[in-house]
mmCIF file of C-alpha atoms in Angstrom:
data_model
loop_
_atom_site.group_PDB
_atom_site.id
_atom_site.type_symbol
_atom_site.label_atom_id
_atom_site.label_comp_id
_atom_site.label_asym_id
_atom_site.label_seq_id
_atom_site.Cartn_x
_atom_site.Cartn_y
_atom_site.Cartn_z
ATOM 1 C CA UNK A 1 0.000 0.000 0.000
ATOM 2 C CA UNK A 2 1.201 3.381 -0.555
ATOM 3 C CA UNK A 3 2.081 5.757 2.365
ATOM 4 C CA UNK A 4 -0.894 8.083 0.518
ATOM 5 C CA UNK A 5 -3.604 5.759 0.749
ATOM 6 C CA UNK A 6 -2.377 4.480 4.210
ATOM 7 C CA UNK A 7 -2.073 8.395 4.964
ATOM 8 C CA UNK A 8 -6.076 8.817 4.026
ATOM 9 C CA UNK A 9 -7.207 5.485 5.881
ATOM 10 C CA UNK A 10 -5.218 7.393 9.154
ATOM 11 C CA UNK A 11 -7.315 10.052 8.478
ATOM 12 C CA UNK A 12 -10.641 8.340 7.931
ATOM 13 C CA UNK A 13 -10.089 6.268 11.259
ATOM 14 C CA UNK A 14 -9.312 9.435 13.197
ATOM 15 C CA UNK A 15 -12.647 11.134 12.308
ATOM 16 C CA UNK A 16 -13.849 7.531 13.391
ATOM 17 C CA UNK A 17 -12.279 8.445 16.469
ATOM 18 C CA UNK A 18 -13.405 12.111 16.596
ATOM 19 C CA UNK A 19 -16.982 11.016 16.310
ATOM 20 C CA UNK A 20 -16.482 8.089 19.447
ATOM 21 C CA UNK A 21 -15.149 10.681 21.443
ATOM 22 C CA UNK A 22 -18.198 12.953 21.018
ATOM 23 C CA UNK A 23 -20.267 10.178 21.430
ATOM 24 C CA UNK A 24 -18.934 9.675 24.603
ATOM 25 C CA UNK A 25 -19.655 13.568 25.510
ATOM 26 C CA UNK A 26 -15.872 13.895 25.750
ATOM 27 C CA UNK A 27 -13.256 16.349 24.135
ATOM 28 C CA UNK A 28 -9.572 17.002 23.362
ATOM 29 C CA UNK A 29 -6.999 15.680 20.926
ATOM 30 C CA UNK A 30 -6.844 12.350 18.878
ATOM 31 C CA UNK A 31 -3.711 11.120 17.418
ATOM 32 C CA UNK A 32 -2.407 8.362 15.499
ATOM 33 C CA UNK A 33 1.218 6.597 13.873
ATOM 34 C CA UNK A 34 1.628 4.027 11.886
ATOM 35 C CA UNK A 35 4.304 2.483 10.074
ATOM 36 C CA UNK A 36 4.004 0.843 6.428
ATOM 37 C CA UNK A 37 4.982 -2.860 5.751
ATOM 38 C CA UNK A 38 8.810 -3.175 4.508
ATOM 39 C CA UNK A 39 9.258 0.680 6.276
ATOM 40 C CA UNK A 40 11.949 0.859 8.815
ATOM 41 C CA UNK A 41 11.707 4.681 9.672
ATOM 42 C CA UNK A 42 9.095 6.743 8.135
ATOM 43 C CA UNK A 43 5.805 6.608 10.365
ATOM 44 C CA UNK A 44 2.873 8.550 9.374
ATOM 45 C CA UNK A 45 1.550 10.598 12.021
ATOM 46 C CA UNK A 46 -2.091 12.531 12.119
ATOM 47 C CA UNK A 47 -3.653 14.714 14.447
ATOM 48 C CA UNK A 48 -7.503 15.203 15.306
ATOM 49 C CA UNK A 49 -8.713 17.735 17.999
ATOM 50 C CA UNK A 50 -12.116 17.344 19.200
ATOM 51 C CA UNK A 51 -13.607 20.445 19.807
ATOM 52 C CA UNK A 52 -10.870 21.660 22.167
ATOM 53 C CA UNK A 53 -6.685 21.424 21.486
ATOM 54 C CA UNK A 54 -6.429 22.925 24.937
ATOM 55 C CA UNK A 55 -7.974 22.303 28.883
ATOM 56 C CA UNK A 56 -7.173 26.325 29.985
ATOM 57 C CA UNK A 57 -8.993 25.377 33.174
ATOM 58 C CA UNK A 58 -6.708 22.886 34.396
ATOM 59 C CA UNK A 59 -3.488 23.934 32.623
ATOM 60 C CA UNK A 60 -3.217 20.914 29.795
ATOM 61 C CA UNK A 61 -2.165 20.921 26.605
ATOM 62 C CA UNK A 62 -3.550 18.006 25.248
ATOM 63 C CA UNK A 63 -1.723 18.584 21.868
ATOM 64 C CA UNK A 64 1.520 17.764 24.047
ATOM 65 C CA UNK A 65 0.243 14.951 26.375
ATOM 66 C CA UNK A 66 -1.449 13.461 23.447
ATOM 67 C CA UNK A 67 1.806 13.181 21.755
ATOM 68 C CA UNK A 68 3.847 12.092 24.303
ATOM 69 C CA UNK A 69 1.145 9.137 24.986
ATOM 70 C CA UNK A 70 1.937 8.367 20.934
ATOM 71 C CA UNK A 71 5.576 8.440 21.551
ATOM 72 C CA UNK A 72 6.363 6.516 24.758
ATOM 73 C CA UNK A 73 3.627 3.848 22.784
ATOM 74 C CA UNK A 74 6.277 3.710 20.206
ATOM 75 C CA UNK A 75 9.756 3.562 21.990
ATOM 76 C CA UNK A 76 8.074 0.626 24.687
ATOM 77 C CA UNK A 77 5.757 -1.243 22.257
ATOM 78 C CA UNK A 78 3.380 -1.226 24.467
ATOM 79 C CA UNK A 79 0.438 0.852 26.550
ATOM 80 C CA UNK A 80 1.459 3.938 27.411
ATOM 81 C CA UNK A 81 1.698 4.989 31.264
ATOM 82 C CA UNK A 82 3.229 1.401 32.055
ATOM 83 C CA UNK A 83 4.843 1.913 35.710
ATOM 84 C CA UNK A 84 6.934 -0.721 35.244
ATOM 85 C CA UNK A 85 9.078 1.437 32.533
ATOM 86 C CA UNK A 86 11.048 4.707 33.075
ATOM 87 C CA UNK A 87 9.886 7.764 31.630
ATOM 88 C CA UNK A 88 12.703 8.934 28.462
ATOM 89 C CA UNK A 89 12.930 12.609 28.168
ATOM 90 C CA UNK A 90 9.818 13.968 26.506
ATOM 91 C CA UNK A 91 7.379 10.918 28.080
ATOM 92 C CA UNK A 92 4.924 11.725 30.589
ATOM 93 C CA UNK A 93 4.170 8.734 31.515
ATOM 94 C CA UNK A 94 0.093 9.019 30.753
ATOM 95 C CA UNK A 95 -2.034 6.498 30.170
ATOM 96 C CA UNK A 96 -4.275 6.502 26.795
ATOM 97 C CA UNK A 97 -1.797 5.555 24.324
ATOM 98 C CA UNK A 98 -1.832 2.198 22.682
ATOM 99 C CA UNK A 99 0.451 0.192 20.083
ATOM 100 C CA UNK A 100 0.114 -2.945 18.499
ATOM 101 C CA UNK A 101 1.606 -4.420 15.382
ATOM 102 C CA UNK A 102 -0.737 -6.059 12.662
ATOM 103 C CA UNK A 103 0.419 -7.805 9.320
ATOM 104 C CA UNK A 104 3.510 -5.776 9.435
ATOM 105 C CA UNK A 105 2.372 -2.357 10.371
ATOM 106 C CA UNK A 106 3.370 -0.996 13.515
ATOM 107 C CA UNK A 107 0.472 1.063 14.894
ATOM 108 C CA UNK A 108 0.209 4.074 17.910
ATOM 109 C CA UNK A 109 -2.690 5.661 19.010
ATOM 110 C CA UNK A 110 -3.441 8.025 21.832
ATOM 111 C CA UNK A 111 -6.633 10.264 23.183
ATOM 112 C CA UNK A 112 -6.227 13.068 25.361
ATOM 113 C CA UNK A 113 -8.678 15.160 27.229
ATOM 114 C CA UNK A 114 -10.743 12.536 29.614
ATOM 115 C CA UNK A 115 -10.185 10.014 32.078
ATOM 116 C CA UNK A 116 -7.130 8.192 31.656
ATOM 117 C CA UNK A 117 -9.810 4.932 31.506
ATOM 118 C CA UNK A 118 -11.655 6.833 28.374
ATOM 119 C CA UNK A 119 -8.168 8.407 26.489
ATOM 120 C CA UNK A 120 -7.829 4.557 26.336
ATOM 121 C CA UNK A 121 -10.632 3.630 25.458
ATOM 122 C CA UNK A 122 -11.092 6.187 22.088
ATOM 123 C CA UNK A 123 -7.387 4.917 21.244
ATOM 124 C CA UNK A 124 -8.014 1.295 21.142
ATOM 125 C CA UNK A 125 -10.917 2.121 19.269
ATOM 126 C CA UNK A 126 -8.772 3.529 16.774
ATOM 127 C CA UNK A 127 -6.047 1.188 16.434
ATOM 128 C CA UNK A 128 -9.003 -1.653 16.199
ATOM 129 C CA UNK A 129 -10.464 0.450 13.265
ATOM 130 C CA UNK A 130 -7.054 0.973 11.603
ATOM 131 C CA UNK A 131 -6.612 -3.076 12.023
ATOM 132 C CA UNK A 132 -9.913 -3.661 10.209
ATOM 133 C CA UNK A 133 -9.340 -0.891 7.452
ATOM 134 C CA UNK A 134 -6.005 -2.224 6.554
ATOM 135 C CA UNK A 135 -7.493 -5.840 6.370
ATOM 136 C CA UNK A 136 -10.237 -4.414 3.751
ATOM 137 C CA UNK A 137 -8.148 -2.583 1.920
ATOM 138 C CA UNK A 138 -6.098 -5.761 1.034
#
């Protein structure tokens, strides 16, 4: 597949993601990674926000912590916010990120704005959606 058409699919599944989130009466920032078969650097990254980039109120910027959720995903291969590992420079150690890899992709998503319980919850729905678009568009 093409890093375009895998590109557009990230796109789809985040407005997938956009419209769980507001389902769920919750708002802040959606992102996304992933990886292309036979790719050994180059991820393709997307952002979403959902209705707010920004939690004034409480001093967040979920652009940032959403991000960071995506990264430390990455570097551990795993759930972000895992106690067990040690932050790197840059992690926050949130949880609400999520990585898996599926028929060679390498996949991150993360959701922040909510509950740590429902940042996870949007991002697994995305990396679920991503796993099922990539298996269609085969």
């Amino acid at each position: 597949m093409t890093n375009e058409r895998l590109r557009e699919i990230l796109i789809n599944v985040l407005n997938e993601m956009r419209d769980k989130a507001l389902n769920m009466k919750i708002k802040g920032v959606a992102v996304a990674s992933v990886m292309n078969r036979d790719e050994s650097t180059d991820w393709i990254g997307e952002m979403k926000v959902v209705e707010t980039p920004f939690n004034f109120a409480e001093g967040w910027n979920l652009i940032a912590i959403a991000w960071s959720k995506c990264g430390e995903s990455i570097a551990t291969k795993a759930d972000s916010g895992n106690p067990d590992h040690r932050n790197l420079l840059g992690e926050l150690g949130f949880t609400g990120g999520t990585y898996e890899e599926h028929d060679g992709y390498k996949m991150a998503f993360a959701f922040s704005g909510a509950s740590s319980e429902d940042d996870y919850k949007v991002a697994k729905f995305g990396l679920e959606r991503l796993k099922l678009e990539l298996s269609e568009a085969e």
